XYZ file of C-alpha atoms in Angstrom:
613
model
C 115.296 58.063 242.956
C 112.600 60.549 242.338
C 112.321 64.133 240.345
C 109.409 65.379 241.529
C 112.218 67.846 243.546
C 112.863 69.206 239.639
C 115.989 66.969 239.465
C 116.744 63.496 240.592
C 117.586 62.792 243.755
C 116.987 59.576 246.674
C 113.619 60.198 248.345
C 114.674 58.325 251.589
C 116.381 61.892 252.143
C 113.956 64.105 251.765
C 111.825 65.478 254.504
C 108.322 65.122 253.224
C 106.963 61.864 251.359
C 106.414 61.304 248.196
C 104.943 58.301 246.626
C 105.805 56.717 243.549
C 103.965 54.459 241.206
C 105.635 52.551 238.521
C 104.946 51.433 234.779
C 105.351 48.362 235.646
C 102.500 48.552 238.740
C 100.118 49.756 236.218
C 100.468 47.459 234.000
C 99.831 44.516 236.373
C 96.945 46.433 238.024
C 95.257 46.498 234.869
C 94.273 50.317 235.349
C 93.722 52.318 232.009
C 94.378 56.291 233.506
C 96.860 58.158 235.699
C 93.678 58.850 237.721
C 92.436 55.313 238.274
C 96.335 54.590 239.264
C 96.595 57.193 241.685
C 92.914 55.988 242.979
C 93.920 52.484 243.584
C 97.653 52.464 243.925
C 97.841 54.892 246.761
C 94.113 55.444 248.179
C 93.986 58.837 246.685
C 90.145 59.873 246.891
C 88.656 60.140 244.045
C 85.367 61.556 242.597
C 83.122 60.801 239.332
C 83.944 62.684 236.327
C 81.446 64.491 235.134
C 82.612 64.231 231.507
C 82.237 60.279 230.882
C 86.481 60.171 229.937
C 87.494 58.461 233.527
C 88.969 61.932 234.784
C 88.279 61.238 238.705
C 89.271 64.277 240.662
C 91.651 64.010 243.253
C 91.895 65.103 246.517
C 96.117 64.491 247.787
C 95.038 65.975 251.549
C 91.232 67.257 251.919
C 90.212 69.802 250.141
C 87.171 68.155 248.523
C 85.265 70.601 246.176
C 88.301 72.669 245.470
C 90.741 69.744 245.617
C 92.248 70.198 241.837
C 92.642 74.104 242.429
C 95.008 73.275 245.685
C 97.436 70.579 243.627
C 100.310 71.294 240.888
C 100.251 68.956 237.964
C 103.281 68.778 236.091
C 104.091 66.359 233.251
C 107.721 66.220 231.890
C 108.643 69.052 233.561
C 105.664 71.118 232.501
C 103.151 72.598 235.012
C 99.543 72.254 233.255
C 96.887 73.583 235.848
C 93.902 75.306 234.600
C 93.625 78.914 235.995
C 89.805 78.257 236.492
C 87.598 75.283 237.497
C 87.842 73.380 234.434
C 90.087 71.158 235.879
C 93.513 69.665 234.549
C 92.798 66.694 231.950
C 95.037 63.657 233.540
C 93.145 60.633 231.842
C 94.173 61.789 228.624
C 97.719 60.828 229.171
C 98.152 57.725 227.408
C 98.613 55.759 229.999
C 101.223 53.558 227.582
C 103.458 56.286 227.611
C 103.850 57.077 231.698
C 107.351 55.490 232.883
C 106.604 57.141 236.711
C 103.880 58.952 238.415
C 105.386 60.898 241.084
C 102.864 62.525 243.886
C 104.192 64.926 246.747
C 102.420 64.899 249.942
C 101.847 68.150 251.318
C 103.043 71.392 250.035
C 105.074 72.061 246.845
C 104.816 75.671 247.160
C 108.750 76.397 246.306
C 108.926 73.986 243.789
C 105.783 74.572 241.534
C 104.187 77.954 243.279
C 100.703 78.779 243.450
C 98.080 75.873 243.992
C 100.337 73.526 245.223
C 99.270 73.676 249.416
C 97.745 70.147 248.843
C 100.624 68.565 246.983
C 102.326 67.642 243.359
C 101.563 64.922 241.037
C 105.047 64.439 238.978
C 104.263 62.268 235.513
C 107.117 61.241 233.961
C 106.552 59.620 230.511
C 109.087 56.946 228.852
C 110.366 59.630 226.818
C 110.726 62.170 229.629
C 113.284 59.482 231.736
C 116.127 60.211 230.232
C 117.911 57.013 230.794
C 119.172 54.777 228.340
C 116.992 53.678 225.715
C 116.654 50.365 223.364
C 113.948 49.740 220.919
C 110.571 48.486 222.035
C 107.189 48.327 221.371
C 103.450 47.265 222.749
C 99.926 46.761 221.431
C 97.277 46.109 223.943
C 93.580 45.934 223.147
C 90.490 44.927 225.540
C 86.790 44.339 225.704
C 84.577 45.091 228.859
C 81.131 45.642 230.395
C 79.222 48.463 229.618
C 80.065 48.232 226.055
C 83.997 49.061 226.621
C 86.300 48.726 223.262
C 89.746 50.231 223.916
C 93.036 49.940 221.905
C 96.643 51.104 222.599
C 100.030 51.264 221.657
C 103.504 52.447 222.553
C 106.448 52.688 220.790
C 110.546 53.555 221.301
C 112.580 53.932 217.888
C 116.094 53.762 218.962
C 119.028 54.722 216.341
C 122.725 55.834 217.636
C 121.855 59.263 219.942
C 118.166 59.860 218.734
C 114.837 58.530 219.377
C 111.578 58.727 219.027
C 109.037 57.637 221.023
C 105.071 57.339 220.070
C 101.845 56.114 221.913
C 98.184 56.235 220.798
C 94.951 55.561 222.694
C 91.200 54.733 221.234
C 88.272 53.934 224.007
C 84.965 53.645 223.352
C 82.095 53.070 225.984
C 78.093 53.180 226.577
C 79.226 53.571 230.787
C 76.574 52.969 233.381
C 74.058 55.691 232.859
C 72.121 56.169 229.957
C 73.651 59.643 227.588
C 76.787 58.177 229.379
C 78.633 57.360 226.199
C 82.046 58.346 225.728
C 84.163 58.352 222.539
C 87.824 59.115 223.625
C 91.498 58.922 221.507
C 94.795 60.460 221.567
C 98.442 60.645 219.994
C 101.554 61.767 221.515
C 105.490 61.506 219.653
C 108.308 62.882 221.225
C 111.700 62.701 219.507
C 115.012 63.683 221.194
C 118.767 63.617 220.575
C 120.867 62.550 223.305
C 124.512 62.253 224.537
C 126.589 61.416 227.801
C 126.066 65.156 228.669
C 123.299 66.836 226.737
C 119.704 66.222 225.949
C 117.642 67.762 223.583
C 114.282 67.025 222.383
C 110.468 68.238 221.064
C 107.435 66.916 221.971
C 103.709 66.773 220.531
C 100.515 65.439 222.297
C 96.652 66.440 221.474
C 93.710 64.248 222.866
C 89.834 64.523 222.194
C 86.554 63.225 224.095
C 83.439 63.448 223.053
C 80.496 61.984 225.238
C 76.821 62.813 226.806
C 76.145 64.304 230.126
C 73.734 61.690 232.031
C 73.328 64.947 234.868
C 72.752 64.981 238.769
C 69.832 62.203 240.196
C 68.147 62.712 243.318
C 68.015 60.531 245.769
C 64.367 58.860 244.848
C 65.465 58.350 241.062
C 68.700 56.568 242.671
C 66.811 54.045 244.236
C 64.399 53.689 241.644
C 66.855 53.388 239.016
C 70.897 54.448 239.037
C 71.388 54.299 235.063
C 68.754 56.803 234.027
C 69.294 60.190 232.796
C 67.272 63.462 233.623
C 69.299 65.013 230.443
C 68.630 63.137 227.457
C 69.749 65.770 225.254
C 72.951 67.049 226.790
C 76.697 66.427 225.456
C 80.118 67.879 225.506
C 83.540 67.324 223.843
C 86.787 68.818 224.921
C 89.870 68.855 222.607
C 93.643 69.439 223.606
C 96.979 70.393 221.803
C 100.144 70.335 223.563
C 103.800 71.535 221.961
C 106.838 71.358 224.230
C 110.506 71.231 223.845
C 113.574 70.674 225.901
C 117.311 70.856 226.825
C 119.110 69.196 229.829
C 122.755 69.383 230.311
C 125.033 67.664 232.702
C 128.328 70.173 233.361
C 130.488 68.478 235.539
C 129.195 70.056 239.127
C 125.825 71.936 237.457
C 122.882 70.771 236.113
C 120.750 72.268 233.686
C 117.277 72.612 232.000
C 114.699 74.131 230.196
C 111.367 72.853 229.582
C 109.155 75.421 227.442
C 104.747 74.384 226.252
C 102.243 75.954 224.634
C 98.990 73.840 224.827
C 95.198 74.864 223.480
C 91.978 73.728 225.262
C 88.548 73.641 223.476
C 85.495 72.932 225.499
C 81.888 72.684 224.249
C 79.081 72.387 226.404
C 75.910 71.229 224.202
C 72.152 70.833 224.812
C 70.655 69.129 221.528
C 73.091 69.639 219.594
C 73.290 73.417 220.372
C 76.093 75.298 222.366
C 75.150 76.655 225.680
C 78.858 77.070 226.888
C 82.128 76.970 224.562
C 85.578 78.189 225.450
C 88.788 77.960 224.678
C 91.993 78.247 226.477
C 95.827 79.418 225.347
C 98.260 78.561 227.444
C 102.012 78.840 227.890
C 104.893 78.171 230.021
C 108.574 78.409 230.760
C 110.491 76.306 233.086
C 114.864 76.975 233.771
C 116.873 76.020 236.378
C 120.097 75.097 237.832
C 121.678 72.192 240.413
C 124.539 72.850 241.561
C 126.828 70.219 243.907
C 129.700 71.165 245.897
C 131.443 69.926 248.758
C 131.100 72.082 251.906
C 134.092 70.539 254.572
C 133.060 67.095 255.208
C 129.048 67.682 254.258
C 127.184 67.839 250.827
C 125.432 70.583 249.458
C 123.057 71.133 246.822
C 121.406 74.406 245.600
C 118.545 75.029 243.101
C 117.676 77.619 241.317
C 115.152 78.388 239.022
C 112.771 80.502 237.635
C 108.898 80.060 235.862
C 106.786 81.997 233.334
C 103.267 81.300 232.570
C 100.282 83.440 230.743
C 97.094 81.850 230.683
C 93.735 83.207 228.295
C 90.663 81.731 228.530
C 87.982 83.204 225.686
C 84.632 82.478 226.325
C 82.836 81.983 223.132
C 78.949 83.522 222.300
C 76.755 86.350 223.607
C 77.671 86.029 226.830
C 81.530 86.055 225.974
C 84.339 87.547 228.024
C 88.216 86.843 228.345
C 89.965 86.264 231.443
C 93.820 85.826 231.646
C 96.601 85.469 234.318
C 100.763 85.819 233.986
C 102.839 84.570 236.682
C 106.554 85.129 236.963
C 108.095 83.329 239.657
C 112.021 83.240 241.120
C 112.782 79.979 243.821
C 115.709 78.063 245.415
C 116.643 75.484 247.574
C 119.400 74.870 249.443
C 120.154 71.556 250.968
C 123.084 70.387 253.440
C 123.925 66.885 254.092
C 126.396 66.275 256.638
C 128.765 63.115 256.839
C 126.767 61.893 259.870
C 123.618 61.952 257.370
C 121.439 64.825 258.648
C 119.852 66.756 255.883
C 119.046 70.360 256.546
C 116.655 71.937 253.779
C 115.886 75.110 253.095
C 113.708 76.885 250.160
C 112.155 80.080 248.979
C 109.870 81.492 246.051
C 108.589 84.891 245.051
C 105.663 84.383 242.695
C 104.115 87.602 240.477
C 100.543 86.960 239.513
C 98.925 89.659 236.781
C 95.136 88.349 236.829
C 92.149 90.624 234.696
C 88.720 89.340 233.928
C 86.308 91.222 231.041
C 83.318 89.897 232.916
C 83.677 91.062 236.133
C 85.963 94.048 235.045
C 89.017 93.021 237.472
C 92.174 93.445 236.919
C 94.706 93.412 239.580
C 98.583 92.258 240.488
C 99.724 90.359 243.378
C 103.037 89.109 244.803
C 102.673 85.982 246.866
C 105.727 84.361 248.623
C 106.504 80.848 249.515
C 108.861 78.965 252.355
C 109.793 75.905 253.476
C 112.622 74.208 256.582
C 113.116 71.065 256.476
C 115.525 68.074 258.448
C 116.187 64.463 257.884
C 117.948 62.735 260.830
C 118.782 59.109 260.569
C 118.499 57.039 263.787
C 119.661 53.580 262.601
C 120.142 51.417 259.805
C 116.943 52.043 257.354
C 115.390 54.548 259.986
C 114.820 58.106 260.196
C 112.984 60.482 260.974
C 111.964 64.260 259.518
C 110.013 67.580 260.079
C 109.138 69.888 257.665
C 107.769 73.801 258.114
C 106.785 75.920 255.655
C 103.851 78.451 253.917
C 102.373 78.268 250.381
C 99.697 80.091 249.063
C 96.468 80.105 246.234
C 94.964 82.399 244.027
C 91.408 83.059 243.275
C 90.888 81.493 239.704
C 89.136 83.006 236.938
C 85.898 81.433 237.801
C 85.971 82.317 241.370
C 87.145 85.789 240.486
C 83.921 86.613 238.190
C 81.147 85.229 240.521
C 81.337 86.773 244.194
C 79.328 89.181 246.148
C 79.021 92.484 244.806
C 82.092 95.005 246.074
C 83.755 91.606 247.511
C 87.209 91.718 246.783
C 88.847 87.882 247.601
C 92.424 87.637 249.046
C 95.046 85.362 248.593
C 94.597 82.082 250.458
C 97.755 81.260 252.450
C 98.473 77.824 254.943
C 100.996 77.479 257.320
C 101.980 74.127 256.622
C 103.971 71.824 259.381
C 104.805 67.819 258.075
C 106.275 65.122 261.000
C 107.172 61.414 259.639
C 109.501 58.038 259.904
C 110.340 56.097 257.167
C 111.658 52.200 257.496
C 113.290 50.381 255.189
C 113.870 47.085 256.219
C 114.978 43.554 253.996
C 111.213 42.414 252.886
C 109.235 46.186 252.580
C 109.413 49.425 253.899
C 106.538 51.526 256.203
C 106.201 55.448 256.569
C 104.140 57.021 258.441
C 103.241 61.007 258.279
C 101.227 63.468 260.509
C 100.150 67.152 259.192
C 98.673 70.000 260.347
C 97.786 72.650 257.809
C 96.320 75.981 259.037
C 94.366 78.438 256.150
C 93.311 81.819 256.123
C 91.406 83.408 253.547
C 90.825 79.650 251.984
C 89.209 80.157 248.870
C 85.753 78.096 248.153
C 82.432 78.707 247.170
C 79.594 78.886 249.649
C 76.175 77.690 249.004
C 74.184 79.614 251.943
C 75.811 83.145 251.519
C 73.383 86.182 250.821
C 74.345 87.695 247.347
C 71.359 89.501 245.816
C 72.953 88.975 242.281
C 72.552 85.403 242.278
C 70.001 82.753 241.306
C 67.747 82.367 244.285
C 69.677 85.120 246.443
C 72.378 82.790 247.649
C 76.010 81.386 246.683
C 79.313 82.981 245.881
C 82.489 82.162 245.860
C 84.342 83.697 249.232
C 87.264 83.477 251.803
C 85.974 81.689 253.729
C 86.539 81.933 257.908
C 89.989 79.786 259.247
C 90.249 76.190 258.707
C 92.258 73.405 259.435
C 93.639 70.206 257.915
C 95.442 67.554 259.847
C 95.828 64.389 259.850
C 97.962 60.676 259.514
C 99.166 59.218 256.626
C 100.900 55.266 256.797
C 102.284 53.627 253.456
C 103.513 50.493 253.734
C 104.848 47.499 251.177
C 105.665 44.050 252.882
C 106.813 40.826 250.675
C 105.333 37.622 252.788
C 107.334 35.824 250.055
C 109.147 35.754 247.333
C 105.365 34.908 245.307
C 103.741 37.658 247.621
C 103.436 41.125 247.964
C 101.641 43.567 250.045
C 100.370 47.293 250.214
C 98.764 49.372 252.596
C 98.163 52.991 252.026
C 95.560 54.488 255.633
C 94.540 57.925 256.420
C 93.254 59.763 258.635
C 92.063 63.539 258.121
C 89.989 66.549 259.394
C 89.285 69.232 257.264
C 87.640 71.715 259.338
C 86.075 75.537 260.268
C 88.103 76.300 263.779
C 86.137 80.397 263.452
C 83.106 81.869 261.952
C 79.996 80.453 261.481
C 80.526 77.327 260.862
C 83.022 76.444 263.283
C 83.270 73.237 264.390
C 81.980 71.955 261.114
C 83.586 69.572 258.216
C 84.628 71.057 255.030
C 81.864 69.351 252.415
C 83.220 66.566 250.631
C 86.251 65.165 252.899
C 86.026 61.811 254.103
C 87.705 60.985 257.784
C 89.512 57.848 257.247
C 90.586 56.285 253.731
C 92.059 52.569 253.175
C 93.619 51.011 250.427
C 94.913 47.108 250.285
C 96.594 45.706 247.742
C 98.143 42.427 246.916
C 99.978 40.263 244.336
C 100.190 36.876 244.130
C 102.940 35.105 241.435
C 100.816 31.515 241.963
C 103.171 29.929 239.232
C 105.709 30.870 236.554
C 103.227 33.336 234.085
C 100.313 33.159 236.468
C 99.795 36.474 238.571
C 96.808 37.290 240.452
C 96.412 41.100 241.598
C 93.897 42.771 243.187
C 92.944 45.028 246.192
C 90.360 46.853 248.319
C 89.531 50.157 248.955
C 87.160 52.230 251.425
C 86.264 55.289 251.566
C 84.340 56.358 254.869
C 81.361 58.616 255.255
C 81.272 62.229 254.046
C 79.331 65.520 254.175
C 77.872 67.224 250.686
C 77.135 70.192 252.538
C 78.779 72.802 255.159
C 75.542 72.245 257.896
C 77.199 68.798 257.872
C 72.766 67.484 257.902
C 73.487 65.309 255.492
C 75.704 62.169 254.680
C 77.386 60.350 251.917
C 77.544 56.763 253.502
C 81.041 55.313 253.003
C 82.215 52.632 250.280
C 84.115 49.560 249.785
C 85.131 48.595 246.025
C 86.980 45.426 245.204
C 88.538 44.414 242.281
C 90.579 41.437 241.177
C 93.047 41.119 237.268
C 94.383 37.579 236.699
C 97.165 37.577 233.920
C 98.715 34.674 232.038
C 102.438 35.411 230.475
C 102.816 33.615 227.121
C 105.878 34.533 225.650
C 105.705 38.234 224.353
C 101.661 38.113 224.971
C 99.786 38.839 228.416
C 96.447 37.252 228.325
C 94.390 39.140 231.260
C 91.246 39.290 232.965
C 89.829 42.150 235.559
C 86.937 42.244 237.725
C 86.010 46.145 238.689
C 83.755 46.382 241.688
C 84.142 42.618 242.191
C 81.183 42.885 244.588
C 78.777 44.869 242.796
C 79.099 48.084 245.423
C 76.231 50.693 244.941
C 78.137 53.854 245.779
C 78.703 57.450 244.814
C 81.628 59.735 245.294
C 80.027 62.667 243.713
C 77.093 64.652 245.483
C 76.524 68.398 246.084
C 73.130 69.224 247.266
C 71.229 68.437 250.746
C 67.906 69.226 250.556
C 65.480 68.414 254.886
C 68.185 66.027 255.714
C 68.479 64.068 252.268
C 71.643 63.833 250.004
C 70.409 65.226 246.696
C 72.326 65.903 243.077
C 73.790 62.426 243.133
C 76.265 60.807 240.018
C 76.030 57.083 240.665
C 78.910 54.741 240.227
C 79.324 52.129 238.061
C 78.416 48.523 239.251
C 80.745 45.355 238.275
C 82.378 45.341 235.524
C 84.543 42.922 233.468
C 87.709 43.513 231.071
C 89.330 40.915 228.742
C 92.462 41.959 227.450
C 95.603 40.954 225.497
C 98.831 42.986 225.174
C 101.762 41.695 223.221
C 105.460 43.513 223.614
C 108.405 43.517 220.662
């Protein structure tokens, strides 16, 4: 059962794949952020954060650069995208306190709106489940390379119908770069009354980094040495508050809920101790809908509705300050049929109202954007079947895109025409699926490097529509038990991101690897004894849209053996088990040679104990 689809339903039905990572599969991975989960779990690209906190980027179907702008993010029913390029803050999500992580493949246009052509990741804490609960409790704490200290713990205080549920996270590191050090903690208490047909419940969370900026190397200070830093005197910090409350309801045939955040985002940019860039961000949303089940003749059928609010401020702080904000009001449903023979007919729409103005730039415009989707799921045998999906979904120019174009350019809304094919197996030992794509764009939204814009620093670079692309490819996920002691997972991709018009047709999007592969294995040697650990490589990739230069490819091991001793986990993890010198982040080529490099981390060891009540 999933509810990525906004309420809970069997995801061997649905005509598009979703993959779904467990609480307990992070804990025996050993991995210490949704990111790093997503990362290993599923072969998710990822690339270096900036920031020093482990917030990788992601990139669900390759969009490289603008990868976080083209994906919804939604935690306990709350959408939390930025509306600019700051990105959405995943790694601070106590990791204690995520029950499911929930990630859509391909478009979630009708379900989440604008920014979702790439996909959804759905994070579903322990308090967010909704099941039924019973008191618990965990403490973990670990020691690692590169100066890592790290300390958390999770709690569930169970009495009649309420409970509260609390988590807290403290990590301190030096990293592997000198001005690399990162000071990171977080709270988050939810507490919720419950009965067998109504929940209700509040929720607080707030998490703060602080750490230095190491900056860009180019490729002669790589090789000469990876952990230097050509800006000693750089820093940041980013601080967030979230507030949210709840009410779901279970009506016989309906089901209904609300889900309603505010949230506040500081960022400070320092050189020396000084501010060169501060902001802050306000943020709100709304979330209601309705599931309704009724029996149609012999078939099943199930209609959503729902509608979302958002408003969005970001203030710029200083001299050069400005405000930029964006409202959305959207309206969706979704129909879907399933007849006694087992064919699933799907259906959705949304109509999305976007308000967007920016003080810097002076814009200030409204937009209506709509979103579709037809999908079927048609069994052919016992644990087969196959399914299509067609649909369009569409993105909006964000607030930093919006303020920084070519004078008198006006960008449009980015739409895809988005068509899924797959087969899903279930069989008695695993399962297998397998997924092709093709996603066509106009108007894609980016920023280009080599455009003439006389207002810019050298004359060139501004963020554009760019000519049409396309994104295809093949997805396989598979999970295979060789034994009872054994278990295996594949997740293999293949993808082109390309121009098919313009000038740079025939070219790769920057930053999209062709082929991705993630294996993963656990081995139950004897009763307490578990060995886990997996591969994953990421081929070659381009930094720039001439395509001159290359990002070679990447293979990164790593290995956790655990020891069960009662209520206590002894564990130990190996990251990079073979001492890989790699880099996923790069965005300069200057005569052929891959410049404005962030190294990697080489390997890296974790001791760690966690002890459950």
């Amino acid at each position: 059962m999933v509810s990525s689809t906004r309420f809970a339903e069997a995801a061997d039905s649905l005509p598009f794949g979703v993959s779904v990572i467990t609480a307990a599969e992070i804990e025996r991975a050993g991995v210490s952020t949704v990111n790093e989960a997503i990362i290993k779990l599923l072969g998710v690209p990822g690339r270096l954060d900036l920031y020093g906190g482990g917030d990788y980027g992601l990139d669900l179907r390759g969009f490289g650069a603008t990868a976080g702008s083209n994906q919804a993010v939604i935690v306990d029913g709350i959408k939390i995208n930025e509306a600019d390029l700051g990105g959405t803050r995943l790694a601070g999500i106590n990791i204690e306190s995520v029950e499911r992580i929930e990630v859509i493949r391909g478009s979630a246009a009708v379900l989440y709106g604008e920014g979702a052509t790439a996909g959804a990741i759905v994070i579903t804490t322990k308090a967010g489940r909704g099941s039924a609960r019973q008191s618990a409790a965990s403490v973990y704490v670990a020691a690692g390379s590169f100066g890592l200290r790290e300390a958390r713990a999770s709690a569930t205080l169970v009495a009649g119908d309420f409970s509260a549920d609390v988590a807290a996270n403290k990590r301190r590191a030096d990293n592997h770069r000198d001005n690399f050090k990162s000071d990171q903690d977080g709270v988050s208490l939810t507490g919720q009354w419950a009965n067998d047909w109504l929940r209700v419940g509040v929720r607080l969370a707030n998490d703060a980094l602080d750490t230095g900026l190491p900056g860009p190397l180019s490729a002669a200070q790589v090789q000469a040495n990876p952990r230097q830093t050509v800006t000693p005197n750089d820093s940041g910090s980013i601080r967030n508050d979230r507030q949210s409350l709840f009410v779901y309801a279970d009506l016989g045939a309906w089901q209904l809920a609300l889900d309603a955040g505010q949230r506040h985002k500081a960022l400070d940019s320092l050189t020396a101790g000084v501010s060169n860039f501060k902001y802050e961000v306000d943020a709100s949303n709304l979330a209601a809908r309705a599931k309704h089940q009724t029996k149609l003749g012999s078939a099943d059928n199930a209609l959503v509705l729902g509608v979302d609010h958002s408003e969005w401020t970001r203030t710029v702080l200083g001299a050069w300050g400005s405000v930029a904000r964006q409202k959305s009001d959207a309206v969706y449903l979704k129909d879907d049929l399933t007849l006694a023979v087992g064919t699933r007919l799907a259906a959705g729409l949304r109509s999305e109202s976007v308000r967007q103005s920016d003080s810097s730039s002076g814009l200030s415009r409204d937009t209506r954007e709509n979103a579709w989707e037809l999908g079927l799921t048609q069994p052919l045998a016992q644990g087969w079947q196959v399914y299509a999906r067609l649909g369009q979904s569409f993105r909006l120019a964000n607030a930093d895109e919006l303020a920084f174009t070519v004078p008198g350019a006006v960008l449009q809304p980015q739409t895809a025409r988005d068509l899924e094919l797959g087969t899903r197996w279930r069989y008695a030992s695993g399962r297998a699926e397998l997924r092709w794509y093709r996603s066509a764009l106009r108007h894609e939204l980016g920023y280009d490097p080599l455009i003439a814009n006389p207002i810019a620093w050298g004359g060139l670079g501004a963020n554009v529509n760019f000519d049409p692309t396309r994104r295809q490819g093949l997805e396989l996920q598979t999970a295979h038990a060789l034994s009872p002691s054994v278990e295996l997972q594949l997740n293999a991709a293949l993808r082109q991101a390309r121009f098919v018009d313009g000038a740079y047709k025939g070219r790769d999007l920057p930053l999209v690897p062709h082929q991705t592969l993630a294996l993963r294995a656990e081995w139950r040697m004897l009763p307490g004894h578990t060995l886990n650990g997996g591969v994953n490589w990421v081929a070659a990739q381009s930094p720039d849209f001439d395509n001159a230069c290359r990002m070679p490819g990447y293979s990164v091991a790593d290995l956790r053996y655990g020891y069960q001793w009662g209520r206590a986990e002894l564990s130990l993890g190996i990251g990079n088990l073979f001492d890989s010198k790699y880099y996923t982040q790069a965005y300069r080529c200057v005569a052929g040679v891959t410049e404005g490099i962030y190294p990697e981390a080489g390997r890296s060891f974790t001791a760690a104990l966690r002890f459950k009540f």
